[in-house]
Amino acid sequence: MTEQEITLDSLTRELIAFRDARDWRQFHSLKNLIVSLNLEASELLELTQWKADGDVENALSEPAFRARLAEECADVLLYLLLIAERADIDLLQAGAAKIARNGEKYPVEKARGSARKYTEL
Ligand SMILES: [Mg+2]
């Protein structure tokens, strides 16, 4: 197998092939995909439970923690790809548009160094 660049599109195609080979599309309603994404996000959150900020940062040097973190990030990513495919959303375009909108809501001169919401700047 030759090594090819992995892109969001290629990953989505691989994921759809994985799903369809198992006849799982029938379970992948948009609602179920959104629920599943949030459950996986909770598994990501669970990695930080009972830990201080510094403990989580320090855990990055532990291979077992890094492996679990990567796995849960992958789970979130894969459900996000399935949601985007199901809803016909271009994630790269949507992400770029969102950064642009956030730039308008949080101009550097007002938001720099502040954790305030844009409505309170
Ligand atoms: Mg998981």
XYZ file of N, CA, C and O and ligand atoms in Angstrom:
485
model
N 0.851 -1.191 0.000
C 0.000 0.000 0.000
C 0.886 1.239 0.000
O 1.773 1.377 0.827
N 0.630 2.123 -0.950
C 1.428 3.351 -0.995
C 0.903 4.348 0.022
O -0.285 4.384 0.325
N 1.836 5.144 0.517
C 1.447 6.140 1.513
C 0.896 7.367 0.806
O 1.549 7.941 -0.054
N -0.335 7.736 1.149
C -0.953 8.904 0.536
C -1.290 9.918 1.607
O -1.500 9.566 2.771
N -1.372 11.177 1.179
C -1.728 12.232 2.121
C -3.159 12.008 2.619
O -4.063 11.731 1.835
N -3.336 12.116 3.924
C -4.672 11.998 4.499
C -5.293 13.390 4.553
O -4.684 14.325 5.047
N -6.494 13.495 4.016
C -7.224 14.766 4.051
C -8.580 14.518 4.716
O -8.965 13.362 4.940
N -9.313 15.598 4.987
C -10.653 15.415 5.543
C -11.517 14.615 4.575
O -12.287 13.756 4.989
N -11.356 14.894 3.284
C -12.151 14.167 2.279
C -11.779 12.686 2.237
O -12.659 11.819 2.211
N -10.482 12.389 2.248
C -10.086 10.977 2.169
C -10.487 10.232 3.440
O -10.897 9.075 3.402
N -10.374 10.921 4.574
C -10.765 10.299 5.843
C -12.267 10.035 5.864
O -12.724 8.976 6.314
N -13.039 10.980 5.341
C -14.497 10.805 5.273
C -14.845 9.622 4.374
O -15.691 8.790 4.727
N -14.180 9.531 3.225
C -14.459 8.404 2.318
C -14.135 7.065 2.989
O -14.882 6.093 2.873
N -13.014 7.026 3.699
C -12.625 5.792 4.395
C -13.651 5.429 5.474
O -14.023 4.267 5.643
N -14.111 6.450 6.172
C -15.088 6.251 7.243
C -16.429 5.771 6.697
O -17.059 4.864 7.256
N -16.853 6.356 5.587
C -18.120 5.954 4.961
C -18.022 4.506 4.466
O -18.968 3.715 4.616
N -16.875 4.150 3.910
C -16.680 2.773 3.443
C -16.724 1.804 4.626
O -17.329 0.726 4.545
N -16.093 2.193 5.735
C -16.112 1.383 6.961
C -17.560 1.195 7.432
O -17.987 0.080 7.740
N -18.310 2.309 7.458
C -19.698 2.263 7.917
C -20.559 1.408 6.987
O -21.311 0.536 7.447
N -20.435 1.646 5.695
C -21.313 0.956 4.745
C -21.016 -0.545 4.668
O -21.929 -1.342 4.445
N -19.758 -0.915 4.874
C -19.408 -2.337 4.868
C -20.120 -3.081 6.002
O -20.350 -4.280 5.918
N -20.470 -2.329 7.042
C -21.142 -2.931 8.208
C -22.649 -2.660 8.230
O -23.337 -2.979 9.201
N -23.121 -1.984 7.195
C -24.543 -1.622 7.094
C -25.006 -0.840 8.325
O -26.064 -1.104 8.898
N -24.205 0.144 8.705
C -24.523 0.955 9.891
C -25.175 2.290 9.559
O -25.558 3.023 10.475
N -25.314 2.614 8.279
C -25.904 3.913 7.964
C -27.305 4.022 8.564
O -27.726 5.098 8.972
N -28.003 2.886 8.611
C -29.360 2.886 9.153
C -29.416 3.401 10.594
O -30.468 3.825 11.063
N -28.311 3.334 11.316
C -28.287 3.800 12.707
C -27.787 5.244 12.807
O -27.826 5.844 13.879
N -27.274 5.764 11.703
C -26.602 7.062 11.732
C -27.519 8.201 11.301
O -27.224 8.926 10.355
N -28.625 8.358 12.002
C -29.439 9.551 11.752
C -28.624 10.756 12.218
O -27.693 10.623 13.033
N -28.982 11.921 11.728
C -28.267 13.134 12.146
C -28.336 13.286 13.665
O -27.335 13.620 14.315
N -29.494 13.023 14.221
C -29.652 13.130 15.683
C -28.720 12.166 16.399
O -28.012 12.543 17.349
N -28.669 10.920 15.950
C -27.805 9.937 16.617
C -26.325 10.296 16.491
O -25.536 10.057 17.410
N -25.952 10.875 15.367
C -24.556 11.274 15.179
C -24.196 12.427 16.125
O -23.107 12.460 16.696
N -25.123 13.361 16.290
C -24.870 14.498 17.195
C -24.788 14.000 18.640
O -23.907 14.423 19.406
N -25.673 13.100 19.017
C -25.602 12.510 20.368
C -24.257 11.811 20.557
O -23.578 11.988 21.580
N -23.857 11.032 19.567
C -22.605 10.271 19.679
C -21.392 11.187 19.768
O -20.460 10.922 20.535
N -21.399 12.265 18.996
C -20.305 13.234 19.078
C -20.179 13.766 20.504
O -19.076 13.861 21.057
N -21.312 14.092 21.102
C -21.275 14.648 22.456
C -20.855 13.614 23.485
O -20.178 13.956 24.464
N -21.222 12.359 23.284
C -20.763 11.314 24.197
C -19.251 11.152 24.096
O -18.553 10.985 25.115
N -18.727 11.204 22.890
C -17.275 11.101 22.716
C -16.574 12.329 23.292
O -15.488 12.208 23.872
N -17.191 13.505 23.142
C -16.616 14.715 23.745
C -16.580 14.577 25.262
O -15.646 15.066 25.921
N -17.562 13.894 25.818
C -17.576 13.661 27.265
C -16.456 12.710 27.680
O -15.886 12.853 28.767
N -16.138 11.745 26.819
C -15.014 10.852 27.116
C -13.703 11.644 27.093
O -12.798 11.391 27.894
N -13.625 12.609 26.214
C -12.465 13.507 26.192
C -12.402 14.311 27.490
O -11.350 14.428 28.130
N -13.539 14.820 27.891
C -13.628 15.600 29.127
C -13.261 14.758 30.349
O -12.610 15.236 31.285
N -13.653 13.485 30.294
C -13.391 12.589 31.426
C -11.890 12.476 31.725
O -11.498 12.250 32.868
N -11.076 12.654 30.699
C -9.625 12.566 30.904
C -9.117 13.653 31.841
O -8.009 13.548 32.368
N -9.893 14.702 32.013
C -9.465 15.817 32.866
C -10.133 15.786 34.246
O -9.803 16.617 35.092
N -11.062 14.848 34.425
C -11.820 14.814 35.679
C -10.895 14.659 36.885
O -10.012 13.802 36.884
N -11.097 15.501 37.863
C -10.372 15.490 39.137
C -8.920 15.949 38.998
O -8.129 15.796 39.910
N -8.569 16.493 37.865
C -7.191 16.960 37.666
C -7.170 18.485 37.614
O -8.063 19.110 37.041
N -6.117 19.070 38.165
C -5.905 20.509 38.031
C -5.355 20.795 36.633
O -4.877 19.884 35.950
N -5.429 22.080 36.210
C -4.932 22.451 34.868
C -3.523 21.926 34.634
O -3.223 21.348 33.584
N -2.647 22.145 35.634
C -1.249 21.739 35.493
C -1.096 20.228 35.386
O -0.204 19.748 34.679
N -1.949 19.497 36.081
C -1.886 18.028 36.017
C -2.169 17.533 34.607
O -1.536 16.582 34.124
N -3.133 18.170 33.959
C -3.491 17.762 32.591
C -2.338 18.067 31.642
O -1.982 17.245 30.789
N -1.743 19.253 31.791
C -0.587 19.610 30.940
C 0.558 18.620 31.161
O 1.192 18.154 30.209
N 0.822 18.309 32.437
C 1.918 17.389 32.748
C 1.657 15.980 32.222
O 2.599 15.256 31.869
N 0.377 15.600 32.175
C 0.032 14.255 31.700
C 0.399 14.055 30.224
O 0.515 12.912 29.757
N 0.603 15.151 29.500
C 0.990 15.031 28.087
C 2.315 14.299 27.913
O 2.598 13.771 26.833
N 3.120 14.261 28.962
C 4.404 13.557 28.863
C 4.258 12.062 29.140
O 5.229 11.313 29.026
N 3.028 11.629 29.497
C 2.786 10.207 29.763
C 2.229 9.543 28.489
O 1.156 9.922 28.023
N 2.931 8.566 27.959
C 2.469 7.915 26.717
C 1.044 7.373 26.805
O 0.275 7.488 25.836
N 0.682 6.793 27.929
C -0.663 6.215 28.056
C -1.728 7.309 27.992
O -2.785 7.134 27.354
N -1.455 8.448 28.625
C -2.410 9.558 28.583
C -2.513 10.112 27.163
O -3.609 10.364 26.655
N -1.368 10.298 26.527
C -1.360 10.816 25.154
C -2.146 9.897 24.215
O -2.868 10.359 23.340
N -1.990 8.591 24.418
C -2.696 7.629 23.563
C -4.207 7.744 23.759
O -4.971 7.740 22.788
N -4.632 7.877 25.005
C -6.071 8.007 25.270
C -6.603 9.334 24.733
O -7.710 9.406 24.191
N -5.805 10.390 24.898
C -6.203 11.707 24.389
C -6.364 11.667 22.866
O -7.359 12.158 22.313
N -5.401 11.059 22.191
C -5.465 10.960 20.725
C -6.677 10.136 20.300
O -7.362 10.462 19.313
N -6.953 9.069 21.038
C -8.080 8.205 20.687
C -9.412 8.938 20.827
O -10.282 8.849 19.949
N -9.561 9.675 21.913
C -10.826 10.402 22.100
C -10.948 11.565 21.120
O -12.045 11.859 20.643
N -9.846 12.222 20.814
C -9.879 13.276 19.782
C -10.307 12.666 18.444
O -11.097 13.263 17.701
N -9.789 11.490 18.141
C -10.157 10.813 16.891
C -11.643 10.477 16.878
O -12.320 10.653 15.854
N -12.161 10.002 17.998
C -13.590 9.681 18.059
C -14.437 10.921 17.774
O -15.432 10.854 17.039
N -14.054 12.045 18.370
C -14.788 13.296 18.140
C -14.688 13.700 16.669
O -15.688 14.045 16.031
N -13.484 13.630 16.129
C -13.273 13.996 14.720
C -14.115 13.123 13.789
O -14.770 13.635 12.867
N -14.120 11.828 14.028
C -14.826 10.927 13.118
C -16.338 11.163 13.149
O -16.997 11.156 12.102
N -16.891 11.402 14.331
C -18.325 11.723 14.370
C -18.600 13.067 13.720
O -19.627 13.245 13.050
N -17.689 14.024 13.900
C -17.876 15.315 13.244
C -17.869 15.152 11.723
O -18.684 15.764 11.015
N -16.984 14.319 11.223
C -16.952 14.061 9.777
C -18.258 13.419 9.305
O -18.772 13.763 8.234
N -18.792 12.494 10.092
C -20.057 11.851 9.712
C -21.214 12.858 9.721
O -22.089 12.821 8.848
N -21.210 13.747 10.703
C -22.252 14.792 10.759
C -22.150 15.691 9.530
O -23.150 15.985 8.869
N -20.945 16.107 9.224
C -20.740 17.010 8.085
C -21.148 16.330 6.778
O -21.768 16.951 5.908
N -20.818 15.044 6.655
C -21.185 14.316 5.435
C -22.697 14.201 5.327
O -23.285 14.429 4.272
N -23.318 13.880 6.444
C -24.773 13.702 6.462
C -25.504 15.004 6.148
O -26.547 15.007 5.478
N -24.961 16.108 6.659
C -25.616 17.410 6.494
C -25.063 18.207 5.314
O -25.474 19.342 5.098
N -24.136 17.606 4.574
C -23.521 18.277 3.420
C -22.896 19.616 3.815
O -23.162 20.651 3.216
N -22.077 19.567 4.859
C -21.360 20.754 5.340
C -19.892 20.605 4.961
O -19.286 19.551 5.198
N -19.340 21.658 4.367
C -17.910 21.698 4.063
C -17.210 22.212 5.316
O -17.256 23.415 5.622
N -16.599 21.302 6.060
C -16.020 21.671 7.362
C -14.903 22.704 7.231
O -14.783 23.590 8.084
N -14.078 22.586 6.206
C -12.981 23.549 6.061
C -13.537 24.942 5.781
O -13.084 25.930 6.358
N -14.543 25.015 4.899
C -15.179 26.309 4.616
C -15.881 26.852 5.854
O -15.779 28.038 6.170
N -16.612 25.976 6.551
C -17.342 26.403 7.747
C -16.374 26.884 8.821
O -16.632 27.882 9.508
N -15.253 26.173 8.971
C -14.259 26.566 9.975
C -13.628 27.903 9.634
O -13.472 28.766 10.515
N -13.288 28.091 8.371
C -12.677 29.363 7.956
C -13.662 30.515 8.138
O -13.290 31.596 8.609
N -14.934 30.270 7.793
C -15.951 31.312 7.941
C -16.152 31.671 9.411
O -16.339 32.839 9.771
N -16.075 30.649 10.267
C -16.282 30.899 11.701
C -15.133 31.712 12.298
O -15.357 32.616 13.121
N -13.909 31.413 11.888
C -12.766 32.200 12.362
C -12.913 33.654 11.924
O -12.665 34.586 12.705
N -13.363 33.855 10.689
C -13.558 35.220 10.187
C -14.628 35.943 11.009
O -14.451 37.106 11.393
N -15.739 35.247 11.290
C -16.802 35.871 12.107
C -16.305 36.174 13.512
O -16.610 37.213 14.078
N -15.537 35.241 14.090
C -15.003 35.470 15.433
C -14.046 36.656 15.459
O -13.985 37.390 16.444
N -13.325 36.850 14.346
C -12.426 38.001 14.248
C -13.185 39.315 14.295
O -12.698 40.305 14.840
N -14.379 39.309 13.725
C -15.219 40.516 13.750
C -15.824 40.725 15.143
O -15.949 41.846 15.613
N -16.195 39.616 15.791
C -16.797 39.718 17.126
C -15.762 40.052 18.200
O -16.092 40.668 19.211
N -14.533 39.592 17.972
C -13.475 39.780 18.958
C -12.288 40.511 18.333
O -11.220 39.913 18.135
N -12.445 41.811 18.042
C -11.314 42.542 17.465
C -10.144 42.550 18.456
O -10.346 42.657 19.669
N -8.935 42.415 17.926
C -7.738 42.304 18.767
C -7.663 43.442 19.774
O -7.370 43.222 20.963
N -7.960 44.671 19.332
C -7.808 45.828 20.224
C -8.749 45.772 21.425
O -8.467 46.351 22.470
N -9.840 45.031 21.304
C -10.779 44.915 22.432
C -10.611 43.596 23.187
O -10.822 43.538 24.385
N -10.253 42.548 22.481
C -10.288 41.208 23.085
C -8.943 40.715 23.606
O -8.905 39.775 24.404
N -7.850 41.344 23.196
C -6.527 40.845 23.576
C -6.383 40.755 25.095
O -6.575 41.731 25.818
N -6.077 39.553 25.570
C -5.850 39.333 26.999
C -7.121 39.266 27.832
O -7.055 39.180 29.054
N -8.281 39.298 27.199
C -9.545 39.279 27.919
C -10.303 37.975 27.661
O -10.335 37.488 26.530
N -10.919 37.427 28.695
C -11.732 36.227 28.549
C -13.212 36.587 28.462
O -14.066 35.694 28.492
N -13.524 37.881 28.332
C -14.922 38.300 28.283
C -15.582 37.874 26.983
O -14.949 37.820 25.941
N -16.896 37.629 27.085
C -17.688 37.334 25.888
C -17.786 38.601 25.055
O -17.738 39.713 25.596
N -17.955 38.427 23.745
C -17.964 39.585 22.839
C -19.042 40.614 23.197
O -18.876 41.799 22.944
N -20.120 40.156 23.819
C -21.187 41.085 24.191
C -20.770 41.957 25.359
O -21.453 42.936 25.679
N -19.667 41.609 26.022
C -19.222 42.367 27.201
C -17.908 43.092 26.964
O -17.305 43.602 27.907
N -17.463 43.131 25.723
C -16.195 43.840 25.442
C -16.410 45.333 25.341
O -17.437 45.792 24.951
Mg -14.254 7.264 22.768
